[in-house]
Amino acid sequence: MSRTDFAGRVVWITGASSGIGEALAQAFSRAGAQLILSGRRADELSRVAAACCGPTPFVLALDLSRPQEFAPAVLQVQRHFGRLDVLVNNAGIGQRCLAQDTLPAVERAIMEVNYFGPVGLTKAALPLLLAGGSGSVVVVSSVMAYVGTPMRSAYAASKHALHGWFDSLREEVYPAGLHVCLVCPGYVRTNLSENALTATGAAHARPSDSPLRGVAPEQCTGAILRAITRRRDEILVGGPEIWAVRLKRFAPRLWAWALRRAVARGRF
Ligand SMILES: NC(=O)c1ccc[n+]([C@@H]2O[C@H](COP(=O)([O-])OP(=O)(O)OC[C@H]3O[C@@H](n4cnc5c(N)ncnc54)[C@H](OP(=O)(O)O)[C@@H]3O)[C@@H](O)[C@H]2O)c1
């Protein structure tokens, strides 16, 4: 990936205060992009911004569960930069509780941040993105968009839903030159498990209990930047667990056997 691909381009990253979003901020800043960093925690966004090289990032605190904030946020981007080249819908929230125990309010909260948030923000930003004629909308989805595993029912549902909406959008905006890319990571070493919601909505507050701890967030960023440059529709990134997608599709009974074996061994 050459530096010139993103030099001077305006890139908006949600969930930029930690994990994959933070690593993406560093990668895009090294590539010379002008950044907008969003998330709820302005102090953490400022910390990430201070560690970026290149142009000083624009910190724009935004809660994805508050759709009324989307249009004013886009207006701020328009006023500050006059354009938007790449929107990375990365923010997300995990789940660690059985389907039967999960309160409906918790299921809705997960859908709000993981599905309605990216959908609403993308719709609000579309006129600005389309005006450029060659931009990209990136969505950090998950391998869980293709499989369901225990304790992650609403999370898996939210990621499945993203694919239906953004696959449709891709075909609608293709003639106008806008690119839509779905990124499906496997396990990545971030705070997703600590921040995941339990049945009542409290944070799980425990690091990943999977022995497959996953790749470092920085290992995802190169693949994501390359996917934008090459205008890929969808990519899988991570360790061997990403093969779950193909196993489920081409050998579903083998996948079910492997999953149940992993569950019995305490891997979920
Ligand atoms: N880690 C993995 O193994 C893995 C695997 C597959 C997919 N993913 C996906 O990767 C994305 C990034 O997650 P991560 O692993 O980097 O976890 P993370 O470190 O917990 O980061 C999640 C980010 O989302 C933001 N966020 C959460 N709720 C928000 C809200 N209501 N409004 C705005 N921002 C909100 C958080 O910022 P604030 O707290 O500052 O709001 C934070 O920056 C997620 O979409 C996740 O589903 C992760």
Coordinates of C-alpha atoms and ligand atoms in Angstrom, one line a residue:
M1 CA 0.0 0.0 0.0
S2 CA 1.6 3.2 -1.0
R3 CA 1.5 6.3 1.2
T4 CA 0.0 8.4 -1.6
D5 CA -3.3 6.4 -1.5
F6 CA -4.4 8.2 1.6
A7 CA -2.2 11.3 1.7
G8 CA -4.5 14.3 2.3
R9 CA -7.7 12.1 2.2
V10 CA -10.3 12.8 4.8
V11 CA -11.0 9.6 6.9
W12 CA -13.6 9.4 9.6
I13 CA -13.1 6.5 12.1
T14 CA -15.8 5.6 14.7
G15 CA -14.7 3.7 17.8
A16 CA -11.3 5.3 17.5
S17 CA -10.7 5.5 21.2
S18 CA -9.4 1.9 21.5
G19 CA -8.6 -1.4 19.9
I20 CA -9.0 -1.7 16.1
G21 CA -10.1 1.9 15.7
E22 CA -7.1 3.2 17.6
A23 CA -4.7 1.1 15.5
L24 CA -6.5 2.3 12.3
A25 CA -6.0 5.9 13.4
Q26 CA -2.3 5.3 13.7
A27 CA -2.1 3.5 10.3
F28 CA -4.1 6.1 8.5
S29 CA -2.1 8.9 10.1
R30 CA 1.1 7.3 9.0
A31 CA -0.3 7.2 5.5
G32 CA -0.9 11.0 5.6
A33 CA -4.7 11.0 6.0
Q34 CA -6.6 13.8 7.7
L35 CA -8.5 12.1 10.5
I36 CA -11.8 12.5 12.3
L37 CA -11.8 10.4 15.4
S38 CA -15.1 9.5 17.0
G39 CA -16.3 7.6 20.1
R40 CA -17.9 8.6 23.4
R41 CA -14.8 9.2 25.4
A42 CA -13.3 12.5 24.3
D43 CA -10.3 12.1 26.7
E44 CA -9.3 8.8 25.1
L45 CA -9.8 10.2 21.6
S46 CA -7.5 13.1 22.5
R47 CA -4.9 10.6 23.7
V48 CA -5.1 8.7 20.4
A49 CA -5.0 12.0 18.4
A50 CA -1.9 13.1 20.3
A51 CA -0.1 9.9 19.3
C52 CA -0.9 10.3 15.6
C53 CA 1.6 11.7 13.2
G54 CA 0.8 14.0 10.2
P55 CA -2.1 16.5 10.3
T56 CA -3.7 17.0 13.7
P57 CA -6.9 14.8 13.9
F58 CA -10.3 16.4 14.5
V59 CA -11.8 14.9 17.6
L60 CA -15.5 14.5 17.3
A61 CA -17.2 12.8 20.3
L62 CA -20.2 10.9 19.1
D63 CA -22.5 8.3 20.8
L64 CA -23.8 5.9 18.1
S65 CA -26.9 5.1 20.2
R66 CA -28.0 8.8 19.8
P67 CA -29.1 9.1 16.1
Q68 CA -30.0 12.7 16.7
E69 CA -26.3 13.5 16.9
F70 CA -25.5 12.1 13.4
A71 CA -26.6 15.0 11.2
P72 CA -24.9 17.7 13.4
A73 CA -21.7 15.6 13.4
V74 CA -21.7 15.4 9.6
L75 CA -22.3 19.1 9.4
Q76 CA -19.2 19.6 11.6
V77 CA -17.1 17.4 9.3
Q78 CA -18.4 19.3 6.3
R79 CA -17.6 22.7 7.9
H80 CA -14.1 21.6 9.0
F81 CA -12.9 19.7 5.9
G82 CA -15.4 20.4 3.2
R83 CA -15.4 16.8 2.1
L84 CA -15.3 13.2 3.3
D85 CA -13.4 10.4 1.5
V86 CA -13.6 7.4 3.8
L87 CA -16.0 6.6 6.6
V88 CA -14.9 3.6 8.8
N89 CA -17.8 2.3 10.8
N90 CA -15.7 0.5 13.4
A91 CA -17.4 1.1 16.8
G92 CA -19.1 -1.8 18.3
I93 CA -20.1 -3.5 21.5
G94 CA -19.9 -7.2 22.4
Q95 CA -22.1 -9.6 24.4
R96 CA -21.4 -12.3 27.0
C97 CA -24.7 -13.9 28.1
L98 CA -27.1 -16.6 27.1
A99 CA -29.9 -15.7 24.7
Q100 CA -32.6 -16.7 27.2
D101 CA -31.2 -14.5 29.9
T102 CA -30.6 -11.4 27.9
L103 CA -33.0 -8.5 28.6
P104 CA -34.7 -7.1 25.5
A105 CA -33.3 -3.7 26.4
V106 CA -29.8 -5.2 26.1
E107 CA -30.6 -6.8 22.8
R108 CA -31.8 -3.4 21.5
A109 CA -28.8 -1.6 22.9
I110 CA -26.5 -3.9 21.0
M111 CA -28.5 -3.5 17.8
E112 CA -28.5 0.3 18.3
V113 CA -24.7 0.6 18.4
N114 CA -23.7 -2.3 16.1
Y115 CA -26.4 -2.0 13.4
F116 CA -28.6 1.2 13.6
G117 CA -25.5 3.3 14.4
P118 CA -23.5 2.5 11.3
V119 CA -26.6 2.5 9.1
G120 CA -27.8 5.9 10.4
L121 CA -24.3 7.5 10.4
T122 CA -23.7 6.3 6.8
K123 CA -27.0 7.6 5.6
A124 CA -26.3 11.0 7.2
A125 CA -22.8 11.1 5.6
L126 CA -23.9 9.7 2.1
P127 CA -24.3 13.1 0.4
L128 CA -20.8 14.2 1.5
L129 CA -19.3 10.8 0.5
L130 CA -21.1 10.7 -2.9
A131 CA -20.0 14.3 -3.7
G132 CA -16.4 13.1 -3.8
G133 CA -17.2 10.5 -6.5
S134 CA -14.7 7.9 -5.4
G135 CA -14.9 7.4 -1.7
S136 CA -15.3 4.3 0.5
V137 CA -17.6 3.2 3.3
V138 CA -15.9 0.6 5.5
V139 CA -17.8 -1.5 8.1
V140 CA -15.9 -3.5 10.7
S141 CA -18.2 -6.5 11.0
S142 CA -17.0 -9.9 12.2
V143 CA -16.7 -13.6 11.4
M144 CA -19.9 -13.6 13.6
A145 CA -21.7 -12.2 10.6
Y146 CA -21.6 -15.7 9.2
V147 CA -21.8 -17.9 12.3
G148 CA -23.5 -17.9 15.7
T149 CA -21.8 -19.1 18.8
P150 CA -23.0 -19.3 22.4
M151 CA -23.3 -16.1 24.5
R152 CA -23.3 -13.9 21.5
S153 CA -26.8 -14.1 20.1
A154 CA -27.6 -10.4 19.7
Y155 CA -24.0 -9.6 18.7
A156 CA -24.1 -12.2 15.9
A157 CA -27.6 -10.9 14.8
S158 CA -26.3 -7.3 14.6
K159 CA -23.3 -8.4 12.5
H160 CA -25.5 -10.6 10.2
A161 CA -27.9 -7.6 9.8
L162 CA -25.0 -5.3 8.8
H163 CA -24.2 -7.5 5.8
G164 CA -27.8 -7.4 4.4
W165 CA -27.9 -3.6 4.6
F166 CA -24.4 -2.7 3.4
D167 CA -24.5 -5.4 0.6
S168 CA -27.6 -3.7 -0.7
L169 CA -26.1 -0.2 -0.3
R170 CA -23.0 -1.3 -2.3
E171 CA -25.1 -2.0 -5.4
E172 CA -27.1 1.3 -5.0
V173 CA -24.0 3.5 -4.8
Y174 CA -21.7 1.6 -7.2
P175 CA -22.8 3.6 -10.3
A176 CA -21.9 6.8 -8.4
G177 CA -18.4 5.5 -7.7
L178 CA -18.8 4.9 -3.9
H179 CA -17.1 1.7 -2.6
V180 CA -18.5 -0.3 0.3
C181 CA -16.3 -2.8 2.1
L182 CA -17.2 -5.2 4.9
V183 CA -14.3 -6.3 7.1
C184 CA -14.8 -9.5 9.0
P185 CA -12.2 -10.0 11.7
G186 CA -11.7 -13.2 13.7
Y187 CA -10.3 -12.8 17.2
V188 CA -8.4 -9.5 17.8
R189 CA -6.7 -8.6 21.1
T190 CA -8.8 -5.6 22.2
N191 CA -11.1 -4.6 25.1
L192 CA -14.2 -6.0 23.3
S193 CA -14.7 -8.7 25.9
E194 CA -14.2 -6.4 28.9
N195 CA -16.7 -3.9 27.4
A196 CA -19.2 -6.6 26.3
L197 CA -22.7 -6.4 27.8
T198 CA -24.0 -9.1 30.1
A199 CA -27.7 -10.1 30.5
T200 CA -28.7 -7.0 32.5
G201 CA -26.5 -4.5 30.5
A202 CA -23.6 -4.4 33.0
A203 CA -20.1 -4.7 31.5
H204 CA -18.6 -8.2 31.4
A205 CA -15.5 -6.6 32.8
R206 CA -13.3 -9.6 32.1
P207 CA -10.7 -10.2 29.4
S208 CA -11.3 -12.6 26.6
D209 CA -12.0 -16.1 28.1
S210 CA -11.1 -17.7 24.8
P211 CA -7.8 -19.6 24.6
L212 CA -7.6 -18.2 21.0
R213 CA -6.6 -14.7 22.1
G214 CA -6.3 -13.5 18.6
V215 CA -4.1 -11.2 16.6
A216 CA -2.9 -7.7 17.6
P217 CA -5.2 -4.9 16.2
E218 CA -2.2 -3.6 14.2
Q219 CA -2.3 -6.9 12.3
C220 CA -5.7 -6.0 10.9
T221 CA -5.0 -2.5 9.8
G222 CA -2.7 -3.3 6.8
A223 CA -5.4 -5.6 5.4
I224 CA -8.1 -2.9 5.9
L225 CA -6.1 -0.2 4.2
R226 CA -5.2 -2.5 1.3
A227 CA -8.9 -3.5 1.0
I228 CA -9.8 0.2 0.6
T229 CA -7.1 0.8 -2.0
R230 CA -8.1 -2.3 -3.9
R231 CA -11.8 -1.6 -3.5
R232 CA -12.5 -5.0 -2.2
D233 CA -16.2 -5.8 -1.3
E234 CA -15.3 -7.9 1.7
I235 CA -12.3 -9.3 3.5
L236 CA -11.7 -11.8 6.3
V237 CA -8.8 -10.9 8.7
G238 CA -7.4 -12.8 11.7
G239 CA -6.1 -16.2 12.6
P240 CA -7.3 -19.7 11.7
E241 CA -10.8 -19.1 13.2
I242 CA -11.7 -17.1 10.1
W243 CA -12.0 -20.5 8.3
A244 CA -15.2 -20.9 10.3
V245 CA -16.9 -18.8 7.6
R246 CA -16.0 -21.3 4.8
L247 CA -16.5 -24.3 7.0
K248 CA -20.1 -23.2 7.9
R249 CA -20.9 -22.5 4.2
F250 CA -19.4 -25.6 2.6
A251 CA -19.5 -28.2 5.4
P252 CA -22.2 -27.1 7.8
R253 CA -22.4 -30.4 9.6
L254 CA -18.6 -30.4 10.2
W255 CA -18.8 -26.8 11.4
A256 CA -21.6 -27.8 13.9
W257 CA -19.5 -30.7 15.2
A258 CA -16.4 -28.6 15.5
L259 CA -18.3 -25.8 17.3
R260 CA -19.9 -28.2 19.8
R261 CA -16.6 -29.8 20.5
A262 CA -15.0 -26.4 21.1
V263 CA -17.9 -25.4 23.4
A264 CA -17.5 -28.7 25.4
R265 CA -13.9 -27.9 25.8
G266 CA -14.8 -24.5 27.3
R267 CA -13.7 -22.4 24.4
F268 CA -16.7 -20.1 24.4
Ligands
LIG1 N1 -11.9 -7.8 19.1 C1 -12.4 -8.7 18.3 O1 -12.0 -9.9 18.5 C2 -13.3 -8.4 17.2 C3 -13.6 -9.4 16.3 C4 -14.5 -9.2 15.3 C5 -15.0 -7.9 15.1 N2 -14.7 -6.9 16.0 C6 -15.3 -5.6 15.8 O2 -14.3 -4.6 15.8 C7 -14.9 -3.4 16.2 C8 -14.0 -2.6 17.1 O3 -14.0 -3.3 18.4 P1 -12.7 -3.6 19.2 O4 -12.4 -5.0 19.2 O5 -11.6 -2.7 18.8 O6 -13.2 -3.3 20.7 P2 -13.0 -2.1 21.7 O7 -11.5 -1.9 22.0 O8 -13.9 -2.3 22.8 O9 -13.5 -0.8 20.9 C9 -14.8 -0.5 20.7 C10 -14.9 0.9 20.3 O10 -16.3 1.2 20.0 C11 -16.7 2.4 20.7 N3 -18.1 2.4 21.1 C12 -18.7 1.5 21.9 N4 -20.0 1.9 22.1 C13 -20.1 3.1 21.5 C14 -21.2 4.0 21.3 N5 -22.4 3.8 21.9 N6 -21.0 5.1 20.5 C15 -19.8 5.3 19.9 N7 -18.8 4.5 20.0 C16 -18.9 3.4 20.8 C17 -15.7 2.5 21.9 O11 -15.5 3.9 22.2 P3 -16.1 4.7 23.4 O12 -16.1 3.7 24.6 O13 -15.1 5.8 23.6 O14 -17.4 5.1 23.0 C18 -14.4 1.9 21.3 O15 -13.6 2.8 20.7 C19 -16.3 -3.7 16.7 O16 -17.3 -3.4 15.7 C20 -16.3 -5.2 16.9 O17 -17.5 -5.8 16.8 C21 -13.8 -7.1 17.0

